Structure formats: structure tokens, C-alpha cells
XYZ file of C-alpha atoms in Angstrom:
229
model
C -9.541 5.762 -25.577
C -6.262 4.242 -26.699
C -6.011 1.208 -28.939
C -3.457 -1.242 -27.483
C -2.992 -2.717 -30.958
C -1.712 0.562 -32.408
C 2.098 0.814 -32.526
C 2.060 4.258 -30.866
C -0.094 3.005 -27.989
C 2.041 -0.087 -27.538
C 5.092 2.157 -27.457
C 3.549 4.377 -24.787
C 2.629 1.333 -22.714
C 6.140 -0.069 -23.018
C 7.688 3.250 -22.076
C 5.392 3.557 -19.051
C 6.138 -0.004 -17.952
C 9.875 0.629 -18.187
C 9.623 3.854 -16.158
C 7.589 2.130 -13.435
C 9.981 -0.828 -13.310
C 13.009 1.470 -13.291
C 11.595 3.514 -10.425
C 11.282 0.386 -8.296
C 14.720 -0.891 -9.322
C 16.527 2.417 -8.772
C 14.736 2.868 -5.449
C 15.673 -0.592 -4.182
C 19.231 -0.852 -5.501
C 20.427 2.632 -6.425
C 21.442 3.883 -9.833
C 24.734 2.038 -10.230
C 23.537 -1.363 -8.971
C 20.336 -1.306 -11.011
C 20.674 -3.177 -14.292
C 18.875 -2.667 -17.573
C 18.338 -6.417 -17.754
C 16.488 -6.508 -14.439
C 14.453 -3.427 -15.310
C 13.412 -4.942 -18.648
C 12.528 -8.235 -16.966
C 10.374 -6.470 -14.397
C 8.672 -4.503 -17.173
C 8.217 -7.748 -19.120
C 9.775 -6.309 -22.233
C 12.926 -6.541 -24.321
C 16.036 -4.913 -22.887
C 16.794 -3.341 -26.272
C 13.683 -1.193 -25.896
C 15.396 0.748 -23.105
C 17.869 1.998 -25.655
C 15.093 2.667 -28.163
C 13.009 4.776 -25.773
C 15.647 6.344 -23.506
C 19.047 5.954 -25.168
C 21.071 4.889 -22.139
C 20.380 4.070 -18.494
C 20.917 7.714 -17.555
C 18.102 8.687 -19.904
C 15.794 6.186 -18.212
C 16.834 7.482 -14.786
C 15.963 11.044 -15.784
C 12.662 9.872 -17.256
C 11.785 8.384 -13.869
C 12.275 11.769 -12.220
C 10.250 13.503 -14.886
C 7.461 11.033 -14.107
C 7.792 11.668 -10.360
C 7.632 15.415 -10.958
C 4.467 15.033 -13.006
C 2.867 12.886 -10.292
C 3.616 15.450 -7.577
C 2.326 18.268 -9.769
C -0.915 16.372 -10.353
C -1.294 15.929 -6.602
C -0.516 19.499 -5.548
C -1.035 21.544 -8.708
C -4.588 22.669 -7.998
C -3.784 24.151 -4.593
C -0.697 25.893 -5.990
C -2.898 27.369 -8.720
C -5.322 28.570 -6.043
C -2.439 30.216 -4.196
C -1.363 32.034 -7.360
C -4.906 33.241 -7.933
C -5.239 34.400 -4.334
C -1.936 36.281 -4.499
C -3.035 38.020 -7.683
C -6.264 39.119 -6.012
C -4.671 40.622 -2.893
C -4.251 44.402 -2.856
C -0.601 45.420 -2.937
C 0.880 47.114 0.119
C -2.219 46.764 2.273
C -2.673 44.684 5.432
C -4.807 41.603 4.872
C -8.358 41.691 6.103
C -9.272 38.898 8.513
C -11.228 36.999 5.862
C -8.434 37.192 3.290
C -5.866 36.204 5.910
C -7.831 33.126 6.902
C -8.279 32.172 3.241
C -4.498 32.322 2.760
C -3.881 30.208 5.853
C -6.397 27.637 4.642
C -4.516 27.363 1.355
C -1.246 26.654 3.176
C -3.008 24.072 5.345
C -4.482 22.522 2.215
C -1.028 22.135 0.685
C 0.288 20.657 3.931
C -2.515 18.085 3.922
C -1.962 17.072 0.305
C 1.776 16.710 0.766
C 1.359 14.727 3.980
C -1.044 12.308 2.322
C 1.337 11.906 -0.599
C 4.510 11.395 1.409
C 3.113 8.881 3.884
C 1.398 6.836 1.159
C 2.962 3.396 0.626
C 2.471 3.887 -3.114
C 4.782 6.903 -3.030
C 7.572 5.095 -1.161
C 9.804 4.311 -4.191
C 9.496 7.870 -5.484
C 10.121 9.327 -2.026
C 13.247 7.228 -1.580
C 14.603 8.453 -4.891
C 13.829 12.065 -3.992
C 15.610 11.655 -0.649
C 18.619 10.089 -2.362
C 18.849 13.047 -4.729
C 18.604 15.406 -1.754
C 21.754 13.829 -0.315
C 23.733 13.541 -3.552
C 22.069 15.738 -6.185
C 22.553 14.903 -9.832
C 20.914 16.146 -12.999
C 17.782 14.368 -11.777
C 17.526 16.788 -8.857
C 17.485 19.675 -11.329
C 14.378 18.133 -12.882
C 12.698 17.880 -9.481
C 13.655 21.364 -8.399
C 12.852 23.217 -11.603
C 9.642 21.363 -12.434
C 7.768 21.590 -9.138
C 9.948 22.429 -6.143
C 11.100 25.912 -7.121
C 7.769 27.140 -8.548
C 5.820 25.760 -5.578
C 8.232 27.093 -2.960
C 8.209 30.532 -4.575
C 4.414 30.721 -4.498
C 4.111 29.503 -0.913
C 6.873 31.857 0.220
C 5.169 34.799 -1.468
C 1.922 33.898 0.282
C 3.685 33.658 3.648
C 5.213 37.093 3.056
C 1.721 38.500 2.654
C 0.667 36.805 5.880
C 3.796 38.036 7.669
C 4.710 41.365 6.018
C 7.422 42.127 8.589
C 9.385 39.053 7.533
C 12.170 39.314 4.991
C 12.084 37.039 2.001
C 14.682 34.834 3.696
C 12.658 34.654 6.919
C 9.549 33.660 4.967
C 11.498 31.032 3.017
C 12.899 29.573 6.246
C 9.405 29.404 7.674
C 8.141 27.561 4.593
C 10.968 25.026 4.841
C 10.184 24.564 8.542
C 6.501 23.939 7.805
C 7.264 21.413 5.085
C 9.877 19.739 7.265
C 7.121 18.696 9.658
C 5.737 16.526 6.872
C 8.977 15.231 5.420
C 10.094 13.771 8.747
C 7.394 11.128 8.433
C 9.146 9.852 5.310
C 12.801 10.760 5.843
C 12.683 9.734 9.524
C 9.825 7.261 9.270
C 11.405 4.481 11.345
C 12.326 6.871 14.159
C 8.857 8.432 14.144
C 7.107 5.056 14.192
C 9.205 3.718 17.043
C 8.919 6.882 19.127
C 5.154 6.977 18.616
C 4.797 3.226 19.192
C 3.027 2.906 15.849
C 3.371 -0.166 13.660
C 2.584 1.805 10.513
C 0.892 4.974 9.318
C -2.718 4.161 8.523
C -5.799 6.395 8.343
C -5.937 7.010 12.109
C -2.250 7.836 12.330
C -2.475 10.129 9.302
C -5.399 11.955 10.903
C -3.328 12.467 14.061
C -0.378 13.755 12.015
C -2.556 16.173 10.083
C -4.206 17.484 13.230
C -0.876 18.238 14.905
C 0.840 19.597 11.789
C -2.064 21.920 10.985
C -2.088 23.288 14.528
C 1.645 23.959 14.482
C 1.488 25.426 10.963
C -1.217 27.876 11.985
C 0.842 28.890 15.024
C 3.966 29.358 12.904
C 2.090 31.540 10.444
C 0.535 33.656 13.184
C 3.323 33.960 15.751
C 5.297 37.162 16.099
C 9.081 36.832 16.082
C 10.699 37.361 19.452
C 13.865 38.868 18.013
């Protein structure tokens, strides 16, 4: 347990409070409009502590994305580790047996479910908005996102898809992975359109269950279908 009276623990708490406040402020107002004064006020701490912990506002902005990356890794890390272990156990250059094939598909479906739950969660909204902003105008913060969890995760999933679809090139498998993940991302990036088209007021447990059912069906079909060309 930590002792809140210890200077090191107080420093960690202050740093965490500033990161959380900055995430909300950057998400709501963007990097340039967000002010250190407002962030410090929301964190209920002294503005000078931003400089002490992060140097400048850019340092705080990057710290927010490091925090987001860690949160995503905590949410999806176990299934990615399972994928790595499964890949290592598969015999090279041999067609997958039915049991091994189904196990691989289940891992992809498991990742889809975890990502869907994360991206539709109201708690993830500020982080998701920042990720989407960096997708449109990438900065150094996007490098943190991509190198910390996006690239390693995409590489593992793509390698698994290549084992499921050995006739596919690496590019074909990568495109398929992006297509599968795009089914999930639309419910955050195009949330308002999806809600209005579906006549949903929000995405609650019932709506999430419906999303997962449809996305898992389409993912299984995408992984199993033979290319027509």
C-alpha cells in the first residue's frame, strides 16, 4: 500500500491527477485551447507543478498519451499475449488442423470483444477522442500510440490471420485486420451516425450485445471466406 503522507506518493498522486485532468481538457478543447491554469484547477493542484512534473504543456500532452497507451495495453494485453503463444505453438508451413484453426479464430473474436467494450465505454470517451484527433493530424503523440500498442498488436493479429488464410499476402492479411477493427471503430468515430441510423439513444448493455453478435459473425465470415479474385 502507498502512504499518502510520503512525498513520493503525494508526487505520484499529483502527477496522476494532472494527467487525468489534462486528458479531459485536451479532449474537450484541443491542445492549443487547453490551458495549464485550467488543467491545474481541475486537478486541484498548483499550476507550477505541471512544469515540475512534465516540463512544458507538450510534455503533459505526451504523458496523457503514454497513460492512454498503458490503459489500452492493460485491457487487451492478455489476449495479445495468448495470440503470441498460439503463433509460437503452430507448426510452420503446415495447414492448421480444425481445432487449432478454431482456437485462432476465437482469439481474434476475443480481441474484437475487448476492443468493442473499450471503445463504446463512456469512460473511454476522452481517450478515444484524443486518439481520433491524432489519427487525423498525427503528432509525436501518435508515435507513442503506434509504437507502444498499435504496431505490436497489429503485427501479431496480422500474423495470426496469415496462418488462418495462408494464400493471403501480408498486405491482404493486414487489410483484412484493418477491416475487422474498422467494424468496431465506427461505433466511436461515427457514433452519432450509428445511433441515429439504429434509432438508439445510447449504447448500453443490450446495444453492446447486439454489436458484438453482429461483429463476431462478420469477423468469422471475413476470416473464413475465400477471395473471389
